[in-house]
Amino acid sequence: MFKRLQWKMVVMFVALVFITMLLAGIFMMSNIIEVYQEDFISQQEAAIEGDLIVSIRNALTSKGTNEERLAKASNSISLYAGRMGLGAQRDCYILDGNTGRVVISYSGKNTILEKTPNIISAMAGKKGQSFSFDTNYMDYAVSFSAGGEDYIFYVKDNRESVNSLVQNMMQIIIQALLISALASIFLCYFFAKTITKPITVLTEKAEDFAEGNFESRLETTSSDEIGSLMETFNYMGNVMSNAISEVAGEKHKVEVILENVNNGIIAFNTDQEIIHQNSAAKKLFGKHLKDDTKFDDFWKSLGTELSMEEFTYLNKLRPEERDIEFGKSRIKAYIIPFRIEKGKIAGIVSVFEDVTKQFNLEESRRKFVAEVSHELKTPLTTIGTYTETLLDGYLDDKEMATSLLKTVHSETDKMTALVKNLLTLSRYDAQKEEIQKELFSLDELLREVVKTFKVEAEKKGLKLIYNLTTQSPTILGDKFQIERAVKNIVSNAIKYTDTGAVKIFCGYLYNEAYVKVEDTGKGIPEKDLPHIFERFYRVDKARSREMGGTGLGLAITKEIIESHGGSVSAESEIGSFTRFTIKLPVAKEE
Ligand code: ADP
C-alpha cells in the first residue's frame, strides 16, 4: 500500500519540480522578450547612426514632385530594410510630425496608426522607445525635420514573431513540465520508497517493542543515517531485551521467594486493592481472602482496626505489628508501608506469621508447670500436715505415728513416681531417651506382663486373659520400654475395671504387630477420649489420684510407641468397654 508519507514526498517533489520549471520558463520568456526588444532598438539605432535619417531628409528635400520625393525617401528606407529587420511583422513609417498621419509606409500599406505613447513622445520632440509588456507590439519613434517640416521616423513591430516564439516556448515548457512531472512521480516514488520502507520497518519494530517483543532484529541494508538509525534500534532492542530479562529474572526470583516462604504475604495499593498475595496467605486465610477484598475490610474482618487512609494521609512509613486470633490460629502480622522512590506511600505489604505452634507450645508449657506444681502441692501438703501432727505430740503414740508415717511414705512414693515419669517424658522431649534395640518376641513379653498383673487382677476378682491370635510377631526395639508402655495400659485396664475381665490379644497383620487390651470397665466418655494421651489429663481426677495415678502413664506410652515407629489408639463405650490398640512394625527378617 502506498503510505501517506510516500504520497507527501511525491507531491512535494513534483510541486518543487513544477515550481522550479515554471519559474525558469517565466524567467526565460521575459528574457526572450527583453532581448528581442533590445535587439529591436539596437537595429533601429544602428540604422539611424548609419545616416538613414539624413538620407530620408535629403530625399524629402530633393527636387522633383512630392511623389518623387516620397519615392526617394521610401527607397532610402529600403536600403536599410535588412539592417532594421523590416518584414511582414515590422513596418517602417514616416509620419507627419504634427498630426501623426502616415506620410510614407515601407510596406506601402496606407494605414492609420494609433497614436502610441512613443509617437506622442516623438511629437513632443523626444525619442520614443519605451515598452510595455502588456502591449502586443513594439515601436520606436524619432522626430526629425526636413525642409522646415516636422516628421517622425517610426518603426512598429506587431511582435507576432516573438509572441509565437513565446507560445512555442510555453508549449515546450508545458510539455517539459508534464514529462518532468511524470518522471518525477516515478523517480520520487522509488526515492520515497527507499526512505519510507525503512521507516515502515522501523515503525513495525517500534510496535514490536511496544508489545514487549525485543527479540526481532532489523536488517540494516544501508550505511546512511537510516542504516545507523536501524543499528541504533537493534542496539536499543538488545539493551531493552537484556534489561527486561534482567528485570524478569529478578521478578521471577522475588516471586519464587514470595511463593516459597512460609509466611503469608499480601500487598495492597493505596486504592486498597490487592496487588499481590502468595499461596501461604491464601492457605492461611482461605475463602476469607478474595481477589477483590479491600484493605480496611480485610483488617476489620480480622478484628483489627486498620485504615489505609490513616497511612496515606499521615504518610506513615513506620511498620506496625498486630497479634491476631484467626479461628484456631494465632497470627503475628507485620504491616509495612512501602513507597516507590522518594515520595508518598505507594501501598502496604502485610506479612503474616502463623505462630499457632509457638503459642500452643507456650500455652502447654504454662499449663504443664501449673499442673506439675499442682500435682506436687497435694502430696507435699499432706506430708507437711502429717509431719506437723507427728511433731505436735504424736511421736510417742507409736500406732498413730506409724499410720501417719505410712501416709507420708506413700505420698513420697507418689511424688517419686511423678518425678520419675516427668523425667522420662522430658528425656523423650529432648530426644535423649536411648533406645536399646534388640529382637524380641512380643508374645513372650506379653506373657511376662500377664504374669506380673495376674495377682493384682485376681485380687480385684477380674479375669486376665491373654490370647495370641497369629504366630508371635518379632519386634526390633527396646524391650524394657515397650514392656513399660504395655504395662501402663494393662495396669489402667485393671485399675479402672471393677468387674469382668481384661483381655489381651496379640498378633500381626501384614508387617504390623498389634496388642489389644480390652476391659469391661466403666469406659471413657467420648469427649475425653481424644485427650487421654495428653499429659496430666484424667477423666476422673480424684479417683485417679486416689489410685496413685500420675496422669502421665498414657502420655509416656504414646512417646515410647511413637519413638518405635508405631501408634497407639483408644476406643470406648461408656459403661461397656475400653479397648487400647498398640501397633508396632514387625522386625524385618535378615
Ligand atoms: P493415670 O495415672 O491417671 O491413670 P494415665 O495417663 O494412665 O493416667 O490415664 C489417663 C486417664 O485416662 C486416666 O486418668 C483415666 O481417667 C483414663 N483411663 C485410662 N485407661 C482407662 C481405662 N482402661 N478405662 C477407663 N479410663 C481409663
XYZ file of C-alpha atoms and ligand atoms in Angstrom:
617
model
C 0.000 0.000 0.000
C 1.183 3.463 -0.821
C 1.736 5.120 2.536
C 0.838 8.700 3.373
C 4.435 9.822 3.846
C 5.305 8.449 0.432
C 2.431 10.414 -1.090
C 3.512 13.562 0.682
C 7.040 13.192 -0.595
C 5.842 12.584 -4.172
C 3.536 15.606 -4.054
C 6.269 17.764 -2.554
C 8.833 16.678 -5.059
C 6.514 17.128 -8.039
C 5.432 20.545 -6.754
C 9.069 21.511 -6.377
C 9.929 20.429 -9.926
C 6.809 22.169 -11.206
C 7.522 25.452 -9.457
C 11.194 25.386 -10.497
C 10.352 24.743 -14.110
C 7.572 27.317 -14.095
C 9.870 29.968 -12.662
C 12.566 29.006 -15.149
C 10.007 29.281 -18.007
C 8.777 32.670 -16.891
C 12.337 33.850 -16.455
C 13.280 32.558 -19.916
C 10.226 34.096 -21.566
C 10.770 37.508 -20.008
C 14.390 37.314 -21.049
C 13.475 36.435 -24.645
C 11.091 39.395 -24.839
C 13.695 41.686 -23.340
C 16.452 40.527 -25.711
C 14.049 40.831 -28.616
C 13.174 44.361 -27.589
C 16.797 45.350 -27.042
C 17.649 43.860 -30.406
C 14.763 45.803 -31.987
C 16.034 49.131 -30.596
C 19.675 48.493 -31.393
C 18.712 47.675 -35.008
C 16.854 50.975 -35.328
C 19.594 52.933 -33.608
C 22.158 51.350 -35.935
C 20.112 52.431 -38.962
C 19.887 55.982 -37.621
C 23.544 56.060 -36.842
C 24.132 54.810 -40.401
C 22.606 58.111 -41.576
C 19.186 56.758 -42.532
C 17.505 59.922 -41.216
C 19.982 62.091 -43.188
C 19.227 60.085 -46.308
C 15.445 60.425 -45.743
C 15.809 64.129 -45.044
C 17.784 64.577 -48.301
C 15.145 62.615 -50.201
C 12.327 64.711 -48.751
C 14.084 67.979 -49.608
C 15.234 66.918 -53.092
C 13.938 68.408 -56.279
C 11.048 66.977 -58.109
C 7.421 66.304 -57.383
C 6.157 65.319 -53.988
C 5.596 61.758 -55.187
C 9.136 61.561 -56.452
C 10.449 62.809 -53.110
C 8.374 60.298 -51.224
C 9.531 57.541 -53.563
C 13.158 58.560 -52.937
C 12.599 58.555 -49.172
C 10.950 55.136 -49.465
C 13.965 53.926 -51.393
C 16.293 55.214 -48.690
C 14.336 53.093 -46.155
C 14.549 50.090 -48.473
C 18.341 50.386 -48.364
C 18.228 49.914 -44.572
C 15.390 47.412 -44.525
C 17.698 44.473 -43.904
C 19.535 46.106 -41.042
C 16.281 47.247 -39.462
C 14.781 43.785 -39.752
C 11.751 45.030 -41.716
C 9.381 42.439 -42.955
C 5.876 41.102 -42.560
C 5.787 41.832 -38.810
C 7.796 45.024 -38.819
C 6.994 48.109 -40.878
C 8.735 51.478 -41.083
C 6.819 54.727 -41.446
C 7.499 58.430 -41.917
C 4.789 60.304 -40.063
C 3.712 63.894 -40.090
C 5.400 65.454 -37.032
C 2.320 67.466 -36.089
C -0.604 65.194 -36.858
C 0.961 61.735 -36.698
C -0.549 60.914 -40.101
C 1.339 58.310 -42.176
C 3.321 60.051 -44.940
C 5.308 57.044 -46.083
C 4.819 53.352 -45.281
C 7.632 50.993 -46.203
C 5.223 48.162 -46.904
C 3.060 50.538 -48.928
C 0.026 49.873 -46.744
C -1.665 53.158 -46.229
C -2.903 52.532 -42.732
C -3.957 54.886 -40.000
C -1.783 54.352 -36.980
C -2.993 54.621 -33.458
C -1.078 57.288 -31.544
C 1.132 55.187 -29.320
C 2.930 56.711 -26.277
C 6.170 56.625 -28.287
C 4.542 58.594 -31.197
C 3.145 61.122 -28.728
C 6.570 61.447 -27.142
C 8.203 61.969 -30.601
C 5.548 64.572 -31.480
C 6.748 66.388 -28.380
C 10.268 66.300 -29.818
C 11.621 63.450 -27.684
C 12.757 59.979 -28.612
C 10.070 57.341 -28.138
C 11.495 53.939 -27.272
C 9.740 52.800 -24.140
C 7.978 49.433 -23.909
C 5.295 47.757 -22.009
C 4.886 44.018 -21.526
C 1.135 44.356 -21.796
C 1.031 45.576 -25.363
C 1.251 43.218 -28.248
C 3.555 45.462 -30.275
C 6.939 47.215 -30.053
C 7.589 50.610 -31.617
C 10.306 53.159 -31.989
C 9.758 56.841 -32.847
C 12.285 59.654 -33.519
C 11.305 63.163 -34.677
C 13.292 64.951 -37.309
C 12.718 67.995 -39.575
C 13.242 68.335 -43.250
C 12.699 71.499 -45.305
C 11.043 73.229 -42.382
C 8.533 70.414 -41.873
C 8.450 68.153 -38.780
C 8.486 64.387 -39.388
C 8.616 61.317 -37.276
C 10.678 58.268 -38.160
C 8.573 55.407 -36.817
C 9.129 51.653 -36.765
C 6.453 49.319 -35.472
C 6.739 45.623 -34.847
C 3.492 43.787 -34.078
C 5.525 41.248 -32.028
C 3.752 38.321 -33.614
C 7.027 36.512 -34.160
C 8.036 36.933 -30.560
C 4.522 36.020 -29.450
C 4.582 32.845 -31.472
C 8.050 32.163 -30.131
C 6.735 32.636 -26.611
C 3.750 30.428 -27.430
C 6.053 27.730 -28.743
C 8.223 28.123 -25.704
C 5.127 27.864 -23.499
C 4.120 24.660 -25.230
C 7.620 23.285 -24.828
C 7.651 24.316 -21.169
C 4.215 22.756 -20.514
C 5.290 19.548 -22.258
C 8.519 19.589 -20.308
C 6.523 20.207 -17.162
C 4.225 17.272 -17.816
C 7.075 14.972 -18.764
C 9.158 16.047 -15.812
C 6.101 15.713 -13.522
C 5.605 12.150 -14.706
C 9.303 11.445 -14.472
C 9.470 12.999 -11.031
C 6.444 10.976 -9.881
C 8.241 7.792 -10.851
C 11.559 8.978 -9.535
C 10.055 10.202 -6.357
C 8.058 7.021 -5.907
C 11.211 4.971 -5.819
C 13.142 7.604 -3.931
C 10.382 7.959 -1.360
C 10.162 4.208 -1.144
C 13.821 3.958 -0.201
C 13.104 6.381 2.648
C 9.661 5.173 3.714
C 10.451 1.453 3.532
C 12.977 1.566 6.375
C 10.625 3.899 8.247
C 7.828 1.327 7.840
C 10.182 -1.382 9.055
C 11.211 0.834 11.961
C 7.550 1.503 12.775
C 6.835 -2.235 12.817
C 9.859 -2.745 15.049
C 8.714 0.035 17.380
C 5.281 -1.665 17.520
C 7.063 -4.913 18.400
C 8.887 -3.040 21.152
C 5.600 -1.646 22.420
C 4.241 -5.201 22.598
C 7.277 -6.217 24.615
C 8.988 -8.193 21.862
C 12.607 -7.063 21.835
C 13.979 -10.160 20.180
C 13.330 -9.358 16.491
C 16.303 -7.832 14.643
C 16.338 -5.285 11.812
C 18.404 -5.990 8.739
C 20.485 -2.899 8.007
C 20.700 -2.509 4.259
C 22.416 0.864 4.023
C 25.176 2.707 5.794
C 23.406 6.080 5.736
C 21.552 7.807 8.580
C 18.619 5.398 8.264
C 21.038 2.479 8.388
C 22.631 3.816 11.560
C 19.140 4.518 12.978
C 18.305 0.852 12.369
C 21.519 -0.219 14.035
C 20.717 2.039 16.976
C 17.268 0.424 17.105
C 18.852 -3.025 17.159
C 21.218 -1.906 19.888
C 18.292 -0.412 21.802
C 16.425 -3.721 21.362
C 19.439 -5.571 22.793
C 19.713 -3.222 25.751
C 15.952 -3.366 26.387
C 15.881 -7.130 25.973
C 18.749 -7.532 28.450
C 17.160 -5.076 30.855
C 13.768 -6.772 30.557
C 15.183 -10.254 31.021
C 17.181 -8.992 33.998
C 14.030 -7.425 35.464
C 12.022 -10.562 34.607
C 14.707 -12.695 36.275
C 14.628 -10.517 39.360
C 10.826 -10.559 39.356
C 10.767 -14.324 38.991
C 13.307 -14.659 41.802
C 11.224 -12.457 44.073
C 8.053 -14.373 43.099
C 9.707 -17.710 43.829
C 10.887 -16.392 47.195
C 7.452 -14.962 47.992
C 5.753 -18.184 46.932
C 8.017 -20.366 48.983
C 8.194 -18.504 52.240
C 6.022 -19.925 54.966
C 4.692 -16.520 55.869
C 1.600 -15.181 54.172
C 2.264 -12.002 52.200
C -0.400 -9.639 50.863
C 0.372 -6.319 49.191
C -2.289 -3.629 48.791
C -2.053 -0.436 46.742
C -3.325 2.878 48.066
C -6.702 2.212 46.393
C -6.932 -0.658 48.901
C -6.747 -3.250 46.110
C -4.732 -6.453 46.398
C -1.725 -6.284 44.076
C -0.059 -9.436 45.307
C -0.864 -12.386 47.533
C 1.194 -15.546 47.897
C -0.063 -19.082 48.354
C 0.818 -19.052 52.055
C -1.595 -16.111 52.523
C -4.305 -17.900 50.522
C -3.778 -21.045 52.619
C -3.818 -19.076 55.845
C -6.999 -17.088 55.169
C -8.761 -19.389 52.663
C -12.123 -18.125 51.441
C -11.771 -15.228 53.795
C -9.385 -13.542 51.328
C -10.856 -12.809 47.903
C -9.172 -11.097 44.961
C -11.357 -8.016 45.419
C -11.066 -7.792 49.223
C -10.286 -4.225 50.322
C -7.560 -3.361 52.835
C -9.845 -1.836 55.506
C -12.468 -4.600 55.193
C -9.803 -7.278 55.384
C -8.398 -5.965 58.653
C -11.869 -5.352 60.041
C -12.760 -8.984 59.380
C -9.626 -9.985 61.308
C -10.902 -7.963 64.219
C -8.272 -5.244 63.860
C -8.975 -1.627 63.063
C -6.537 -0.507 60.388
C -7.268 2.106 57.770
C -5.353 2.758 54.574
C -6.380 6.399 54.730
C -4.574 6.804 58.030
C -1.345 5.610 56.451
C -1.663 7.633 53.256
C -2.975 10.816 54.877
C -0.244 10.906 57.522
C 2.300 9.357 55.126
C 3.069 6.879 57.914
C 6.055 4.781 56.936
C 6.805 3.115 60.246
C 5.918 -0.611 60.247
C 3.312 -1.816 62.709
C 2.659 -5.146 64.395
C -0.585 -6.842 65.359
C -1.441 -10.104 67.127
C -4.424 -11.753 65.525
C -6.644 -14.601 66.638
C -7.997 -16.139 63.462
C -10.145 -19.196 64.121
C -7.864 -21.666 65.859
C -4.783 -19.918 64.506
C -2.649 -17.313 66.193
C -1.083 -14.941 63.701
C 1.540 -12.251 64.087
C 1.032 -9.567 61.466
C 3.626 -7.039 60.315
C 2.178 -4.081 58.435
C 4.881 -2.448 56.328
C 4.043 0.612 54.194
C 6.204 0.997 51.084
C 6.881 3.813 48.646
C 8.339 3.939 45.202
C 11.424 6.155 45.329
C 11.069 9.242 47.439
C 7.553 10.438 47.931
C 4.193 9.233 49.062
C 3.198 5.788 50.184
C 2.526 3.508 47.225
C 0.934 0.716 49.223
C 1.204 -1.594 52.192
C 2.763 -5.029 52.427
C 1.363 -7.221 55.168
C 3.343 -10.220 56.347
C 1.543 -12.888 58.368
C 3.410 -15.354 60.507
C 1.475 -18.336 61.783
C 2.608 -18.530 65.401
C -0.073 -21.040 66.459
C 2.513 -23.745 67.216
C 4.704 -21.465 69.324
C 1.612 -20.087 71.010
C 0.245 -23.535 71.798
C 3.654 -24.713 72.957
C 3.941 -21.709 75.217
C 0.427 -22.310 76.428
C 1.022 -26.012 77.100
C 4.286 -25.186 78.891
C 2.411 -22.784 81.144
C -0.258 -25.402 81.703
C 2.386 -28.059 82.345
C 4.160 -26.010 85.008
C 0.808 -25.294 86.650
C -0.107 -28.996 86.531
C 3.245 -30.155 87.953
C 3.037 -27.591 90.736
C -0.489 -28.700 91.477
C 0.453 -32.416 91.409
C 3.328 -31.831 93.814
C 1.377 -29.487 96.022
C -1.162 -32.120 97.166
C 1.311 -34.760 98.464
C 3.585 -32.049 99.859
C 0.678 -30.544 101.766
C -0.244 -33.995 103.090
C 3.351 -34.684 104.126
C 3.563 -31.239 105.736
C 0.327 -31.700 107.674
C 1.173 -35.238 108.792
C 4.705 -34.437 109.971
C 3.350 -31.387 111.794
C 0.783 -33.585 113.540
C 3.527 -36.021 114.479
C 5.676 -33.250 115.896
C 2.688 -31.817 117.705
C 2.687 -34.752 120.135
C 2.002 -37.997 118.384
C 5.641 -39.144 118.390
C 5.060 -41.225 121.497
C 1.850 -42.725 120.157
C 3.522 -45.461 118.163
C 0.398 -46.690 116.417
C -0.636 -43.212 115.364
C 2.939 -42.325 114.421
C 3.232 -45.465 112.215
C -0.039 -44.697 110.481
C 0.990 -41.089 109.823
C 4.423 -42.105 108.594
C 2.862 -44.699 106.241
C 0.849 -41.959 104.612
C 3.950 -39.765 104.398
C 5.760 -42.696 102.798
C 3.003 -43.367 100.295
C 2.810 -39.677 99.355
C 6.585 -39.670 98.871
C 6.227 -42.720 96.617
C 3.608 -40.887 94.583
C 5.918 -37.897 94.230
C 8.819 -40.138 93.299
C 6.679 -41.850 90.664
C 5.561 -38.493 89.374
C 9.094 -37.137 89.205
C 10.311 -40.325 87.520
C 7.570 -40.075 84.923
C 8.326 -36.411 84.384
C 11.985 -37.218 83.877
C 11.106 -39.926 81.369
C 8.905 -37.538 79.433
C 11.476 -34.784 79.492
C 14.051 -37.238 78.108
C 11.627 -38.043 75.272
C 11.056 -34.336 74.703
C 14.775 -33.730 74.479
C 15.050 -36.920 72.366
C 17.663 -38.156 74.785
C 15.956 -41.410 75.733
C 18.250 -44.080 74.395
C 16.562 -46.965 72.674
C 18.449 -50.199 73.285
C 17.388 -52.082 70.203
C 17.096 -55.870 70.331
C 14.971 -58.504 68.636
C 12.370 -59.923 70.941
C 9.152 -61.890 70.816
C 6.081 -59.827 71.591
C 4.332 -62.967 72.783
C 6.995 -63.596 75.411
C 6.827 -60.001 76.571
C 3.075 -60.167 76.978
C 3.240 -63.441 78.892
C 5.584 -61.759 81.387
C 3.232 -58.779 81.690
C 0.297 -61.104 82.337
C 2.334 -62.889 84.990
C 3.085 -59.575 86.689
C -0.547 -58.451 86.840
C -2.146 -61.851 87.480
C -2.220 -61.483 91.266
C -3.418 -57.871 91.159
C -6.253 -58.785 88.784
C -7.310 -61.755 90.784
C -7.333 -59.650 93.922
C -9.973 -57.456 92.248
C -11.857 -60.536 91.065
C -11.006 -59.860 87.470
C -10.068 -62.365 84.814
C -6.863 -61.590 82.980
C -6.929 -63.439 79.675
C -4.186 -63.489 77.104
C -4.649 -64.659 73.504
C -2.108 -64.981 70.713
C -4.165 -64.837 67.531
C -1.398 -65.418 64.978
C 2.198 -66.531 65.163
C 4.239 -64.485 67.587
C 5.453 -61.267 65.990
C 9.091 -60.339 66.429
C 9.888 -56.752 67.213
C 13.130 -54.837 66.933
C 13.194 -52.285 69.713
C 13.729 -51.507 73.374
C 12.051 -54.426 75.122
C 12.100 -52.732 78.510
C 10.417 -49.568 77.160
C 7.765 -51.473 75.191
C 7.024 -53.522 78.296
C 6.597 -50.310 80.233
C 4.190 -48.965 77.610
C 2.095 -52.138 77.642
C 2.155 -52.279 81.451
C 0.751 -48.750 81.656
C -2.255 -49.808 79.584
C -2.822 -53.137 81.344
C -2.472 -51.519 84.763
C -5.028 -48.862 83.756
C -7.409 -51.575 82.497
C -7.238 -53.340 85.857
C -7.354 -50.033 87.730
C -10.482 -48.713 86.008
C -12.384 -52.031 85.823
C -14.373 -53.305 88.786
C -15.939 -56.464 87.377
C -15.475 -58.650 84.362
C -12.260 -59.329 82.562
C -9.218 -57.783 80.983
C -8.355 -59.451 77.703
C -5.079 -59.091 75.847
C -4.767 -60.086 72.217
C -1.592 -60.219 70.192
C -0.952 -60.871 66.531
C 0.108 -59.259 63.322
C -1.382 -58.196 60.043
C 0.995 -57.782 57.094
C 4.019 -56.035 58.612
C 2.210 -54.655 61.608
C 2.108 -56.255 65.027
C -0.749 -55.385 67.330
C -1.522 -55.615 71.015
C -5.124 -55.048 72.038
C -6.021 -54.551 75.692
C -9.764 -54.731 76.253
C -11.559 -54.328 79.556
C -15.160 -54.371 80.738
C -14.743 -51.311 82.887
C -16.652 -48.047 83.214
C -15.339 -46.746 79.903
C -14.153 -43.304 78.856
C -16.626 -40.577 77.841
C -16.464 -39.641 74.139
C -15.461 -36.059 74.857
C -12.437 -37.183 76.903
C -11.278 -39.859 74.504
C -9.213 -37.535 72.208
C -7.387 -36.101 75.257
C -6.400 -39.133 77.325
C -2.896 -39.271 75.826
C -2.262 -35.677 76.930
C -0.059 -35.082 79.942
C -1.943 -34.851 83.226
C -5.254 -35.496 81.519
C -7.533 -37.535 83.684
C -11.182 -38.306 83.255
C -11.829 -38.582 86.960
C -9.067 -36.663 88.701
C -9.956 -37.617 92.279
C -10.249 -41.327 91.516
C -7.044 -41.362 89.522
C -5.083 -39.674 92.308
C -6.624 -41.928 94.860
C -5.391 -44.874 92.869
C -1.895 -43.461 92.667
C -2.207 -42.319 89.059
C 0.013 -39.524 87.898
C -1.912 -38.718 84.718
C 1.287 -39.286 82.755
C 1.090 -43.047 82.056
C -0.630 -42.858 78.666
C 1.498 -39.869 77.606
C 4.626 -41.943 78.268
C 3.121 -44.942 76.440
C 2.435 -42.758 73.413
C 6.004 -41.373 73.413
C 7.505 -44.886 73.643
C 5.348 -46.438 70.931
C 5.775 -43.476 68.538
C 9.527 -43.440 69.070
C 9.448 -47.051 67.806
C 7.579 -46.035 64.666
C 4.229 -47.320 65.933
C 0.920 -45.874 67.076
C -1.495 -46.175 69.961
C -5.237 -45.512 69.939
C -8.243 -45.955 72.203
C -11.893 -46.809 71.669
C -14.502 -46.929 74.358
C -18.180 -47.141 75.138
C -19.254 -45.769 78.438
C -20.285 -48.485 80.907
C -19.358 -51.185 78.450
C -15.741 -51.477 77.372
C -12.446 -49.740 76.714
C -10.009 -51.007 74.116
C -6.453 -49.786 73.609
C -4.585 -50.834 70.472
C -0.840 -50.643 70.113
C 0.597 -51.068 66.622
C 4.284 -51.694 66.030
C 6.281 -52.512 62.918
C 7.309 -56.158 62.695
C 11.086 -56.686 62.542
C 12.296 -57.377 59.017
C 13.816 -60.803 58.522
C 17.528 -60.600 57.760
P -3.440 -42.163 85.331
O -2.191 -42.192 86.024
O -4.433 -41.185 85.874
O -4.034 -43.494 85.112
P -2.995 -42.264 82.537
O -2.258 -41.372 81.652
O -2.515 -43.638 82.614
O -3.092 -41.551 83.907
O -4.505 -42.287 82.055
C -5.165 -41.075 81.795
C -6.624 -41.141 82.131
O -7.316 -41.993 81.218
C -6.920 -41.815 83.448
O -6.896 -40.856 84.481
C -8.302 -42.375 83.266
O -9.248 -41.391 83.576
C -8.359 -42.669 81.787
N -8.181 -44.134 81.525
C -7.050 -44.723 81.110
N -7.247 -46.057 80.918
C -8.552 -46.267 81.190
C -9.384 -47.422 81.151
N -8.925 -48.637 80.810
N -10.687 -47.271 81.488
C -11.173 -46.074 81.838
N -10.428 -44.955 81.914
C -9.135 -45.043 81.568
